[in-house]
CSV table of C-alpha atoms in Angstrom, one decimal:
chain,number,residue,atom,x,y,z
A,1,SER,CA,-23.7,-22.8,-12.5
A,2,LEU,CA,-20.2,-24.1,-12.5
A,3,SER,CA,-19.8,-23.8,-16.3
A,4,SER,CA,-20.8,-20.2,-16.3
A,5,ILE,CA,-18.2,-19.5,-13.5
A,6,LEU,CA,-15.5,-21.2,-15.5
A,7,MET,CA,-16.4,-19.2,-18.6
A,8,THR,CA,-16.5,-15.8,-16.7
A,9,THR,CA,-13.9,-13.4,-18.1
A,10,LEU,CA,-12.6,-10.2,-16.5
A,11,SER,CA,-14.2,-7.2,-18.1
A,12,PRO,CA,-12.1,-4.2,-19.5
A,13,ASN,CA,-13.3,-2.0,-16.6
A,14,GLY,CA,-12.7,-4.8,-14.0
A,15,LEU,CA,-10.3,-4.2,-11.1
A,16,ILE,CA,-7.5,-6.3,-9.8
A,17,PHE,CA,-6.6,-6.2,-6.1
A,18,ILE,CA,-3.3,-7.7,-5.0
A,19,LYS,CA,-3.1,-8.5,-1.3
A,20,LYS,CA,-0.5,-9.9,1.0
A,21,LYS,CA,-1.3,-11.8,4.2
A,22,TYR,CA,1.4,-11.8,6.8
A,23,GLY,CA,1.2,-15.2,8.4
A,24,LYS,CA,2.9,-14.4,11.7
A,25,SER,CA,0.4,-11.6,12.6
A,26,GLY,CA,-2.6,-12.6,10.3
A,27,GLU,CA,-2.6,-9.0,9.0
A,28,VAL,CA,-3.8,-8.6,5.4
A,29,GLN,CA,-2.6,-5.5,3.4
A,30,VAL,CA,-3.7,-4.4,-0.1
A,31,GLU,CA,-0.5,-4.0,-1.9
A,32,LYS,CA,-1.9,-2.5,-5.0
A,33,GLN,CA,-5.1,-2.0,-7.0
A,34,GLU,CA,-5.0,-1.9,-10.8
A,35,SER,CA,-7.3,-2.0,-13.8
A,36,ALA,CA,-7.8,-5.2,-15.7
A,37,GLY,CA,-5.3,-4.2,-18.4
A,38,LYS,CA,-3.7,-7.2,-20.0
A,39,LEU,CA,-5.9,-9.6,-18.0
A,40,THR,CA,-9.0,-8.2,-19.8
A,41,GLY,CA,-11.0,-11.2,-21.3
A,42,LYS,CA,-9.0,-13.8,-19.3
A,43,LYS,CA,-10.8,-16.6,-17.5
A,44,LYS,CA,-10.1,-17.6,-13.9
A,45,ASN,CA,-7.8,-20.5,-14.7
A,46,GLU,CA,-5.7,-18.2,-17.1
A,47,VAL,CA,-5.3,-15.6,-14.4
A,48,GLU,CA,-4.4,-18.3,-11.9
A,49,LYS,CA,-1.6,-19.6,-14.2
A,50,THR,CA,-0.2,-16.1,-14.6
A,51,TYR,CA,0.1,-15.5,-10.9
A,52,LYS,CA,0.8,-19.0,-9.5
A,53,ASN,CA,4.5,-18.9,-10.2
A,54,VAL,CA,4.9,-15.7,-8.1
A,55,GLY,CA,3.0,-17.2,-5.2
A,56,TYR,CA,-0.5,-15.6,-5.5
A,57,LYS,CA,-3.8,-17.5,-5.2
A,58,ILE,CA,-7.2,-16.2,-6.3
A,59,GLU,CA,-9.3,-15.3,-3.4
A,60,LYS,CA,-12.2,-13.9,-5.6
A,61,PHE,CA,-12.9,-13.9,-9.3
A,62,SER,CA,-15.8,-12.2,-11.1
A,63,SER,CA,-16.1,-10.1,-14.3
A,64,LYS,CA,-15.8,-6.9,-12.2
A,65,GLU,CA,-13.0,-7.9,-9.7
A,66,VAL,CA,-10.2,-10.2,-9.1
A,67,ILE,CA,-8.6,-10.5,-5.7
A,68,LEU,CA,-5.2,-12.2,-5.6
A,69,ILE,CA,-3.6,-13.0,-2.2
A,70,LYS,CA,-0.1,-14.2,-1.3
A,71,ASN,CA,0.7,-15.7,2.1
A,72,ILE,CA,4.0,-14.6,3.6
A,73,ASN,CA,5.3,-16.2,6.7
A,74,LYS,CA,6.5,-13.0,8.2
A,75,TYR,CA,5.2,-10.0,10.2
A,76,ALA,CA,3.9,-6.9,8.4
A,77,PRO,CA,6.5,-4.3,7.3
A,78,ASP,CA,7.6,-1.4,9.5
A,79,LYS,CA,6.5,-2.9,12.8
A,80,TYR,CA,8.1,-3.7,16.2
A,81,VAL,CA,7.8,-7.3,17.2
A,82,LEU,CA,8.8,-9.5,20.1
A,83,GLY,CA,11.0,-12.4,19.3
A,84,ILE,CA,13.9,-14.4,20.7
A,85,LYS,CA,17.6,-13.6,20.2
A,86,ASN,CA,20.3,-15.9,21.7
A,87,GLY,CA,18.0,-17.2,24.4
A,88,PHE,CA,16.6,-13.8,25.4
A,89,ILE,CA,13.4,-11.9,24.5
A,90,ALA,CA,14.2,-9.1,22.1
A,91,ILE,CA,12.5,-6.3,20.3
A,92,TYR,CA,12.9,-6.6,16.6
A,93,LYS,CA,12.0,-4.1,13.9
A,94,THR,CA,10.6,-5.3,10.5
A,95,ASP,CA,11.9,-3.7,7.3
A,96,ARG,CA,9.8,-2.8,4.2
A,97,GLN,CA,9.8,-6.5,3.2
A,98,GLY,CA,8.9,-7.7,6.7
A,99,ASN,CA,12.4,-9.0,7.5
A,100,MET,CA,13.1,-8.8,11.2
A,101,PHE,CA,16.3,-7.1,12.5
A,102,ILE,CA,17.6,-5.7,15.7
A,103,GLU,CA,18.1,-1.9,15.5
A,104,ASN,CA,20.3,-1.6,18.6
A,105,GLU,CA,21.6,-4.8,20.3
A,106,LYS,CA,22.4,-2.9,23.7
A,107,ARG,CA,18.9,-1.5,23.9
A,108,ASP,CA,16.8,-4.1,22.2
A,109,ILE,CA,17.9,-7.5,23.7
A,110,THR,CA,16.4,-7.8,27.1
A,111,HIS,CA,17.7,-9.7,30.1
A,112,ILE,CA,14.6,-11.8,30.1
A,113,SER,CA,15.8,-15.4,29.6
A,114,THR,CA,13.7,-17.9,27.8
A,115,ASP,CA,14.5,-20.3,30.7
A,116,ARG,CA,11.9,-18.3,32.7
A,117,LEU,CA,9.2,-18.7,30.1
A,118,LYS,CA,6.5,-21.2,29.6
A,119,GLN,CA,7.0,-23.6,26.7
A,120,GLU,CA,3.8,-22.2,25.1
A,121,ASP,CA,5.2,-18.7,25.2
A,122,ILE,CA,8.5,-19.8,23.6
A,123,LYS,CA,6.5,-21.5,20.9
A,124,LEU,CA,4.4,-18.4,20.2
A,125,LEU,CA,7.5,-16.0,20.2
A,126,THR,CA,9.2,-18.3,17.8
A,127,LYS,CA,6.3,-19.0,15.4
A,128,GLY,CA,4.9,-15.5,15.7
A,129,ASP,CA,1.5,-14.2,16.9
A,130,LYS,CA,-0.4,-11.0,16.3
A,131,TYR,CA,-0.1,-10.1,19.9
A,132,PHE,CA,3.6,-9.6,19.4
A,133,GLN,CA,3.3,-7.2,16.5
A,134,CYS,CA,3.2,-3.6,17.6
A,135,ASN,CA,3.1,-0.2,15.7
A,136,THR,CA,5.6,1.5,18.1
A,137,ARG,CA,8.6,0.6,20.2
A,138,GLU,CA,6.6,1.8,23.3
A,139,GLU,CA,3.9,-0.7,22.6
A,140,ALA,CA,6.4,-3.5,22.3
A,141,GLU,CA,8.1,-2.4,25.5
A,142,ALA,CA,4.7,-2.6,27.2
A,143,ARG,CA,4.3,-6.2,26.0
A,144,LEU,CA,7.5,-7.0,27.7
A,145,GLU,CA,6.0,-6.3,31.1
A,146,ASP,CA,4.1,-9.6,30.8
A,147,TYR,CA,7.4,-11.4,31.1
A,148,GLU,CA,9.2,-9.3,33.6
């Protein structure tokens, strides 16, 4: 029943999973897993209040486990991604926070002008898509062949 859900509290041996969802690629990573600790005995709404101001939502709440998730409008950390730089397709790297940067302007900004792309492709490259997130530079270079 609803009232029993509202009254449910996290048990001392419960677990908390903290996850991040990277909006540009849709990838979800478990950032950390910890024991209930100071959240022991707290109800769902109390846990929600604690984490809301740092941007987390509750994905699951039971006495045994709490899953908190934060949506981040970035690609996942330590990846190679395709994007647009000064009107050309470029290979970006993401740092440990998922911020995009260009490692080497000479090598990583292509000669593929956005003038040659379909509107839809420009939109995807700008907004982000899991297709453009790669684990290696080689993989990202292979994606470029679609546009050459």
